[in-house]
Amino acid sequence: MELWIYFTLLAAFMQAIRTAGQKQLTQHLNAMATTGVRYIYALPFAWLYLWWVADYRALEIPSLNTQFLQYALIACVMQIIGTVCLVAAFKYRNFAVATSLAKTEAIQVAVVGALLFSASLSYMGWFSVIIGVVGILLVSKVKFTFKDVLQNPGAGFGLASGLGLAITTLLVRESSLALNSDLLLSAAVTLTFMITMQSLISIIYVYCQDKQQITNMFNQWRLCLFVGLTSVIGSIGWFTAMSFQQAAYVKALGQVEFFITLFITYRIFKEKISATEYLGMLLIVISVLVLLLWA
């Protein structure tokens, strides 16, 4: 298999675990503090990874040009917004449903990418993305209507999370490519830069919003460290995969994350899985097979 596939599968696995940890954190921290944890506790690991990649590839870290800074800074803000919306959605929907709403990111990446970045897909690529999203909608058993979004804050937060993360995904790829360097190294530079900036933004915002949350973040250091570590490993997977392949294809394959999410839903949060959800899972499998074999 191609390298980007391995990194995507790693990212999907770690993201599902990290998201479960974030849901646990919502019992102790507010939405912004829970979001900040994934950056602040991930920061030292990101710098260590960058140092290792530069040393392993025997390359100098590329300079940060204007185009990179523009893309990366916007991506920083959009990822924070997307994550805050996802965490907020947990308060209105169960774990699997909140995650599935955010996973409309896959189709949003394809649409926004085609409109703004000329990242067009093949016919089978579009088919794979659409079938995968339909599968997720079946699994979540959520009706996506304009009325539902207006009346249910959870639906709105979930969809907003998907859009924010979709824009982030596209900008991460553009940021990495803008460095015109070795793709593995440019992905590591993009990751480290974004996590550094997001850590600063998060801790300043949380401090100004509610100082007590800073104390709570240290009191819950074990769970916070778990979220930070799983987050940075997942991000390494996403950033690297998106440097090697179009973002829409990466996110389409990344929908396998939902299998892990459902397992966590069933085993940890004791939420039942219905026949409709199993049908949705089958469509996701078909989506992935189409992507890997024909797209």
XYZ file of C-alpha atoms in Angstrom, residues 97-198:
102
model
C -23.675 10.977 16.899
C -21.598 14.030 17.775
C -18.611 12.468 16.038
C -20.656 11.468 12.982
C -21.941 15.007 12.532
C -18.376 16.260 12.521
C -17.433 13.558 10.020
C -19.485 15.284 7.332
C -16.064 16.903 7.078
C -15.248 14.327 4.377
C -17.821 15.610 1.888
C -17.158 19.215 2.924
C -13.448 18.745 2.183
C -14.320 17.467 -1.303
C -16.730 20.319 -2.045
C -14.650 23.176 -0.574
C -11.486 21.732 -2.115
C -13.072 21.610 -5.566
C -14.460 25.146 -5.250
C -11.486 26.955 -3.699
C -8.381 24.858 -4.347
C -9.146 23.189 -7.690
C -8.688 19.816 -5.965
C -11.027 17.859 -8.214
C -11.720 14.146 -7.668
C -12.378 11.347 -10.118
C -15.948 10.085 -10.542
C -15.150 7.048 -8.387
C -13.528 9.352 -5.842
C -16.740 11.361 -5.509
C -18.736 8.117 -5.325
C -16.501 6.858 -2.514
C -16.835 10.080 -0.509
C -20.619 10.279 -0.925
C -21.235 6.617 -0.071
C -19.043 6.967 3.003
C -20.919 10.033 4.231
C -24.285 8.332 3.622
C -23.020 5.421 5.690
C -22.112 7.763 8.523
C -25.522 9.450 8.370
C -27.176 6.036 8.674
C -24.964 5.122 11.584
C -25.746 8.374 13.363
C -29.488 8.192 12.576
C -29.567 11.979 12.320
C -31.848 13.813 9.894
C -29.939 16.708 8.392
C -32.605 19.290 7.667
C -32.389 23.056 7.905
C -35.082 22.963 10.583
C -33.160 20.385 12.595
C -29.988 22.463 12.528
C -31.886 25.540 13.685
C -33.756 23.769 16.467
C -31.019 21.445 17.721
C -27.799 23.129 18.829
C -26.003 19.768 18.787
C -26.650 19.319 15.063
C -25.466 22.838 14.346
C -22.279 22.419 16.387
C -21.555 19.096 14.716
C -21.932 20.461 11.198
C -19.953 23.596 12.071
C -17.209 21.371 13.437
C -17.126 19.474 10.144
C -16.783 22.690 8.151
C -14.065 24.107 10.390
C -12.060 20.897 10.247
C -12.599 20.594 6.482
C -11.094 24.035 5.884
C -8.263 23.146 8.273
C -7.548 19.948 6.349
C -7.265 21.757 3.033
C -5.077 24.516 4.464
C -2.757 22.017 6.162
C -1.996 20.454 2.778
C -1.450 23.865 1.178
C 0.808 24.921 4.070
C 2.955 21.825 3.786
C 3.302 22.100 0.007
C 4.153 25.811 0.300
C 7.427 24.928 2.047
C 8.710 23.217 -1.125
C 10.665 20.725 0.944
C 10.795 17.011 1.707
C 7.166 16.069 2.345
C 7.779 14.185 5.584
C 9.772 17.123 6.961
C 7.357 19.796 5.688
C 4.472 17.934 7.329
C 6.397 17.883 10.631
C 7.201 21.614 10.355
C 3.541 22.433 9.636
C 2.384 20.301 12.556
C 4.843 21.803 15.037
C 4.175 25.381 13.947
C 0.412 24.947 14.225
C 0.509 23.204 17.605
C 2.833 25.915 18.957
C 0.532 28.720 17.810
C -2.599 26.890 18.944
